[in-house]
Amino acid sequence: MRKSHPIRRVVLAGAATVSGIVLLLSLKPASDPGSAQAAGVGAPPAASAQGGAQAAGSGTVTGEAAQTQYGAVQVRLTVSNGKITRAEAVQAPKGGQSDQITANAVPKLNQAVVTAQSAEIDAVSGATYTSAAYKESLQSAIDKAKASGGSSQGSGSQGSGSQGSGSQESGAAQAKTVTGGVAQTQYGPVQVRITVSGGKITRAETVQAPKGGQSDQITANAVPKLNQAAVTAGSADIDAVSGATYTSAGYKESLQSALDQAGG
């Protein structure tokens, strides 16, 4: 038997090595985690699924900011199915003692709104200015909700203080708003605006009232009471507020003027 030539053995060994490498390469996985991720295969779908989730079924409206000598107060309401489901103050007096007063008063006012479903809420003791401004901005928000939300949100107009306003909402188109003449007092002018629907006063508000110095406190105390009294009485025959004789007299004079324009 002839011995194989050394060169032949080298060639055979080299061929075997190349065949082994080719075999190993053919056994490597077609893709690795890095390439799969680059192709988007490994991208988790959960993030995109959650991205469009939004709360629905409620409307939010923000009232006009009401100024006080300690800062502005502004109220935002969430209304759902004609009911106020949330009230919050997006602006309130702050700094110094105002921080403590705001922290005490605002949560109580917010809760009172949801409970009362109107702007006819009591002032918080020790926070007269904040309470008065809160109610002013609140009424503004209720008016906006009524104007933009149709009959479903219109029941929020009970903020006017009339218990029957919700049942008259279908006739909202017949409601009219009249502003009385300006009544002058020695402390400043008083002017009243009323909304009348179905022959009843559904809302009363002051568009002008004495302000500055002690008048600010007197106005903040007297005006909400006079507004409520006008709605309750349905006329200008209302009692003067103690300590606010001039303001009360001017209010009644302007109120009567508004009633006369509204046709009695």
CSV table of C-alpha atoms in Angstrom, one decimal:
chain,number,residue,atom,x,y,z
A,1,MET,CA,0.0,0.0,0.0
A,2,ARG,CA,1.3,3.4,-0.9
A,3,LYS,CA,1.6,6.0,1.8
A,4,SER,CA,-0.3,9.2,1.2
A,5,HIS,CA,1.7,12.2,0.3
A,6,PRO,CA,2.2,14.8,3.0
A,7,ILE,CA,1.0,17.6,0.8
A,8,ARG,CA,-2.2,15.7,0.1
A,9,ARG,CA,-2.8,15.3,3.8
A,10,VAL,CA,-2.5,19.1,4.3
A,11,VAL,CA,-5.0,19.7,1.5
A,12,LEU,CA,-7.4,17.3,3.0
A,13,ALA,CA,-7.1,18.7,6.5
A,14,GLY,CA,-7.6,22.2,5.2
A,15,ALA,CA,-10.8,21.2,3.3
A,16,ALA,CA,-12.2,19.6,6.5
A,17,THR,CA,-11.6,22.8,8.5
A,18,VAL,CA,-13.4,24.9,5.9
A,19,SER,CA,-16.3,22.4,5.9
A,20,GLY,CA,-16.6,22.6,9.6
A,21,ILE,CA,-16.7,26.4,9.6
A,22,VAL,CA,-19.4,26.4,7.0
A,23,LEU,CA,-21.4,23.9,9.0
A,24,LEU,CA,-21.1,26.1,12.2
A,25,LEU,CA,-22.2,29.2,10.3
A,26,SER,CA,-25.2,27.4,8.9
A,27,LEU,CA,-26.3,26.4,12.5
A,28,LYS,CA,-26.3,30.1,13.7
A,29,PRO,CA,-29.8,31.5,14.5
A,30,ALA,CA,-31.4,33.5,11.6
A,31,SER,CA,-31.9,36.5,13.9
A,32,ASP,CA,-30.8,37.6,17.4
A,33,PRO,CA,-32.6,39.8,19.9
A,34,GLY,CA,-30.8,42.9,18.7
A,35,SER,CA,-31.9,42.5,15.1
A,36,ALA,CA,-35.4,41.6,16.2
A,37,GLN,CA,-35.7,44.8,18.3
A,38,ALA,CA,-34.3,46.9,15.4
A,39,ALA,CA,-37.0,45.5,13.1
A,40,GLY,CA,-39.7,46.3,15.6
A,41,VAL,CA,-40.6,42.8,16.5
A,42,GLY,CA,-39.9,43.2,20.2
A,43,ALA,CA,-41.6,46.6,20.6
A,44,PRO,CA,-44.3,46.3,23.4
A,45,PRO,CA,-47.8,47.3,22.2
A,46,ALA,CA,-49.0,48.3,25.6
A,47,ALA,CA,-47.6,51.8,25.5
A,48,SER,CA,-49.5,52.8,22.3
A,49,ALA,CA,-52.7,51.1,23.6
A,50,GLN,CA,-52.7,53.3,26.7
A,51,GLY,CA,-51.7,56.5,25.0
A,52,GLY,CA,-55.2,57.5,23.8
A,53,ALA,CA,-57.1,56.7,26.9
A,54,GLN,CA,-59.1,59.8,27.9
A,55,ALA,CA,-61.8,60.5,30.5
A,56,ALA,CA,-65.1,61.2,28.8
A,57,GLY,CA,-68.7,62.1,29.7
A,58,SER,CA,-68.0,65.4,31.6
A,59,GLY,CA,-67.7,69.1,30.8
A,60,THR,CA,-65.4,71.6,32.5
A,61,VAL,CA,-66.1,75.3,32.6
A,62,THR,CA,-64.1,78.1,34.4
A,63,GLY,CA,-65.8,81.2,35.7
A,64,GLU,CA,-64.4,84.7,35.5
A,65,ALA,CA,-61.8,85.8,38.0
A,66,ALA,CA,-63.3,87.9,40.9
A,67,GLN,CA,-61.0,90.4,42.4
A,68,THR,CA,-60.7,91.0,46.2
A,69,GLN,CA,-58.4,93.3,48.1
A,70,TYR,CA,-56.3,90.2,49.0
A,71,GLY,CA,-56.1,88.7,45.5
A,72,ALA,CA,-58.2,87.1,42.8
A,73,VAL,CA,-60.6,84.1,43.1
A,74,GLN,CA,-61.5,81.9,40.2
A,75,VAL,CA,-63.7,78.8,40.2
A,76,ARG,CA,-63.7,75.9,37.8
A,77,LEU,CA,-66.7,73.5,37.6
A,78,THR,CA,-67.1,70.0,36.2
A,79,VAL,CA,-70.7,69.3,35.1
A,80,SER,CA,-72.0,65.9,34.2
A,81,ASN,CA,-75.6,65.1,33.2
A,82,GLY,CA,-76.8,68.4,34.5
A,83,LYS,CA,-75.1,68.2,37.9
A,84,ILE,CA,-72.0,69.8,39.4
A,85,THR,CA,-69.7,66.9,40.1
A,86,ARG,CA,-66.7,68.9,41.1
A,87,ALA,CA,-65.8,72.5,42.1
A,88,GLU,CA,-62.3,73.8,42.6
A,89,ALA,CA,-60.6,77.2,43.0
A,90,VAL,CA,-57.9,77.7,40.3
A,91,GLN,CA,-57.1,81.1,41.9
A,92,ALA,CA,-57.3,82.2,45.5
A,93,PRO,CA,-55.6,84.8,47.7
A,94,LYS,CA,-52.2,83.7,48.9
A,95,GLY,CA,-49.3,85.0,50.9
A,96,GLY,CA,-49.1,85.7,54.6
A,97,GLN,CA,-52.3,85.1,56.5
A,98,SER,CA,-54.2,84.5,53.3
A,99,ASP,CA,-52.6,81.1,52.9
A,100,GLN,CA,-54.2,79.9,56.1
A,101,ILE,CA,-57.6,81.5,55.3
A,102,THR,CA,-57.6,80.0,51.8
A,103,ALA,CA,-56.5,76.6,53.0
A,104,ASN,CA,-59.4,76.6,55.5
A,105,ALA,CA,-62.1,78.2,53.3
A,106,VAL,CA,-61.7,76.8,49.8
A,107,PRO,CA,-62.3,73.1,50.5
A,108,LYS,CA,-65.4,74.0,52.4
A,109,LEU,CA,-66.7,76.2,49.6
A,110,ASN,CA,-65.9,73.5,47.0
A,111,GLN,CA,-67.8,70.9,49.0
A,112,ALA,CA,-70.7,73.3,49.6
A,113,VAL,CA,-71.1,73.9,45.8
A,114,VAL,CA,-71.4,70.1,45.1
A,115,THR,CA,-73.9,69.7,47.9
A,116,ALA,CA,-76.0,72.8,47.0
A,117,GLN,CA,-75.7,72.4,43.2
A,118,SER,CA,-75.9,76.2,43.0
A,119,ALA,CA,-74.1,79.4,44.0
A,120,GLU,CA,-76.4,79.9,47.0
A,121,ILE,CA,-73.8,78.8,49.6
A,122,ASP,CA,-72.9,80.2,52.9
A,123,ALA,CA,-69.8,82.2,53.4
A,124,VAL,CA,-67.1,80.6,55.4
A,125,SER,CA,-66.5,82.3,58.8
A,126,GLY,CA,-63.3,84.4,58.8
A,127,ALA,CA,-63.1,84.4,55.0
A,128,THR,CA,-65.8,86.9,54.0
A,129,TYR,CA,-63.9,88.4,51.0
A,130,THR,CA,-62.8,85.1,49.6
A,131,SER,CA,-66.3,83.6,50.0
A,132,ALA,CA,-68.0,86.5,48.3
A,133,ALA,CA,-65.5,86.4,45.3
A,134,TYR,CA,-65.8,82.6,45.2
A,135,LYS,CA,-69.6,82.9,44.8
A,136,GLU,CA,-69.2,85.6,42.1
A,137,SER,CA,-66.8,83.4,40.0
A,138,LEU,CA,-69.0,80.4,40.7
A,139,GLN,CA,-72.1,82.1,39.3
A,140,SER,CA,-70.1,83.1,36.3
A,141,ALA,CA,-69.1,79.5,35.7
A,142,ILE,CA,-72.7,78.3,36.1
A,143,ASP,CA,-73.9,80.9,33.6
A,144,LYS,CA,-71.3,79.7,31.1
A,145,ALA,CA,-72.3,76.1,31.6
A,146,LYS,CA,-75.9,77.0,31.1
A,147,ALA,CA,-75.1,79.0,27.9
A,148,SER,CA,-72.9,76.4,26.3
A,149,GLY,CA,-74.1,73.1,27.6
A,150,GLY,CA,-77.8,73.2,26.7
A,151,SER,CA,-80.6,71.9,28.8
A,152,SER,CA,-78.6,69.1,30.4
A,153,GLN,CA,-76.3,71.5,32.1
A,154,GLY,CA,-78.8,74.2,32.5
A,155,SER,CA,-80.1,72.8,35.8
A,156,GLY,CA,-76.9,74.3,37.2
A,157,SER,CA,-78.6,77.6,36.9
A,158,GLN,CA,-80.2,76.9,40.3
A,159,GLY,CA,-77.3,79.1,41.4
A,160,SER,CA,-79.7,81.9,41.0
A,161,GLY,CA,-81.4,80.8,44.2
A,162,SER,CA,-84.8,79.8,42.6
A,163,GLN,CA,-85.8,76.3,43.6
A,164,GLY,CA,-88.1,76.1,40.5
A,165,SER,CA,-85.5,77.2,37.9
A,166,GLY,CA,-84.6,73.6,37.0
A,167,SER,CA,-88.2,72.8,36.0
A,168,GLN,CA,-88.4,75.9,33.9
A,169,GLU,CA,-85.3,75.1,31.9
A,170,SER,CA,-87.1,74.0,28.8
A,171,GLY,CA,-88.4,77.6,28.6
A,172,ALA,CA,-84.9,79.1,28.9
A,173,ALA,CA,-85.4,80.9,25.6
A,174,GLN,CA,-88.1,83.0,27.2
A,175,ALA,CA,-85.9,84.2,30.1
A,176,LYS,CA,-84.7,87.7,29.9
A,177,THR,CA,-82.0,89.7,31.7
A,178,VAL,CA,-82.7,93.3,32.6
A,179,THR,CA,-80.3,95.8,34.2
A,180,GLY,CA,-81.8,98.5,36.5
A,181,GLY,CA,-80.8,102.1,36.6
A,182,VAL,CA,-77.9,103.2,38.7
A,183,ALA,CA,-78.8,104.3,42.2
A,184,GLN,CA,-76.4,106.8,43.7
A,185,THR,CA,-75.5,106.6,47.4
A,186,GLN,CA,-73.0,108.7,49.4
A,187,TYR,CA,-70.6,105.8,49.3
A,188,GLY,CA,-70.9,105.0,45.6
A,189,PRO,CA,-73.4,103.7,42.9
A,190,VAL,CA,-75.5,100.6,43.2
A,191,GLN,CA,-76.8,98.8,40.1
A,192,VAL,CA,-78.8,95.6,40.0
A,193,ARG,CA,-79.2,93.1,37.1
A,194,ILE,CA,-82.0,90.5,37.3
A,195,THR,CA,-82.9,87.5,35.2
A,196,VAL,CA,-86.7,86.8,34.9
A,197,SER,CA,-88.2,83.6,33.6
A,198,GLY,CA,-91.8,82.5,33.8
A,199,GLY,CA,-92.7,85.7,35.6
A,200,LYS,CA,-90.3,85.1,38.4
A,201,ILE,CA,-86.9,86.5,39.3
A,202,THR,CA,-84.5,83.5,38.9
A,203,ARG,CA,-81.3,85.5,39.5
A,204,ALA,CA,-80.2,88.8,41.0
A,205,GLU,CA,-76.8,90.3,41.0
A,206,THR,CA,-75.1,93.6,41.5
A,207,VAL,CA,-73.1,95.0,38.6
A,208,GLN,CA,-72.0,98.0,40.7
A,209,ALA,CA,-71.7,98.5,44.5
A,210,PRO,CA,-69.7,100.7,46.8
A,211,LYS,CA,-66.1,99.8,47.2
A,212,GLY,CA,-62.9,101.0,48.8
A,213,GLY,CA,-62.1,101.0,52.5
A,214,GLN,CA,-64.8,99.8,54.8
A,215,SER,CA,-67.3,99.7,51.9
A,216,ASP,CA,-65.6,96.5,50.7
A,217,GLN,CA,-66.5,94.6,53.8
A,218,ILE,CA,-70.0,96.1,53.9
A,219,THR,CA,-70.6,95.2,50.2
A,220,ALA,CA,-69.2,91.7,50.6
A,221,ASN,CA,-71.6,91.1,53.5
A,222,ALA,CA,-74.7,92.8,52.2
A,223,VAL,CA,-74.9,92.1,48.5
A,224,PRO,CA,-75.2,88.3,48.6
A,225,LYS,CA,-78.0,88.7,51.2
A,226,LEU,CA,-79.8,91.2,49.1
A,227,ASN,CA,-79.5,89.1,45.9
A,228,GLN,CA,-81.0,86.1,47.8
A,229,ALA,CA,-83.7,88.2,49.2
A,230,ALA,CA,-84.7,89.6,45.8
A,231,VAL,CA,-85.0,86.0,44.4
A,232,THR,CA,-86.9,84.8,47.4
A,233,ALA,CA,-89.3,87.8,47.5
A,234,GLY,CA,-89.7,88.1,43.7
A,235,SER,CA,-90.0,91.8,44.2
A,236,ALA,CA,-88.2,94.9,45.6
A,237,ASP,CA,-90.0,94.6,48.9
A,238,ILE,CA,-87.0,93.3,50.8
A,239,ASP,CA,-85.5,94.2,54.1
A,240,ALA,CA,-82.4,96.3,54.4
A,241,VAL,CA,-79.3,94.5,55.6
A,242,SER,CA,-78.2,95.6,59.0
A,243,GLY,CA,-75.1,97.8,58.8
A,244,ALA,CA,-75.7,98.5,55.1
A,245,THR,CA,-78.5,100.9,55.1
A,246,TYR,CA,-77.3,103.1,52.2
A,247,THR,CA,-76.3,100.1,50.0
A,248,SER,CA,-79.6,98.4,50.7
A,249,ALA,CA,-81.6,101.5,49.8
A,250,GLY,CA,-79.7,101.9,46.6
A,251,TYR,CA,-80.1,98.2,45.8
A,252,LYS,CA,-83.8,98.3,46.2
A,253,GLU,CA,-84.1,101.4,44.0
A,254,SER,CA,-82.1,99.8,41.2
A,255,LEU,CA,-84.0,96.5,41.6
A,256,GLN,CA,-87.3,98.3,41.2
A,257,SER,CA,-86.1,100.0,38.1
A,258,ALA,CA,-85.1,96.6,36.7
A,259,LEU,CA,-88.5,95.1,37.6
A,260,ASP,CA,-90.2,98.0,35.9
A,261,GLN,CA,-88.3,97.4,32.7
A,262,ALA,CA,-89.1,93.7,32.9
A,263,GLY,CA,-92.7,94.5,33.0
A,264,GLY,CA,-93.4,94.2,36.8
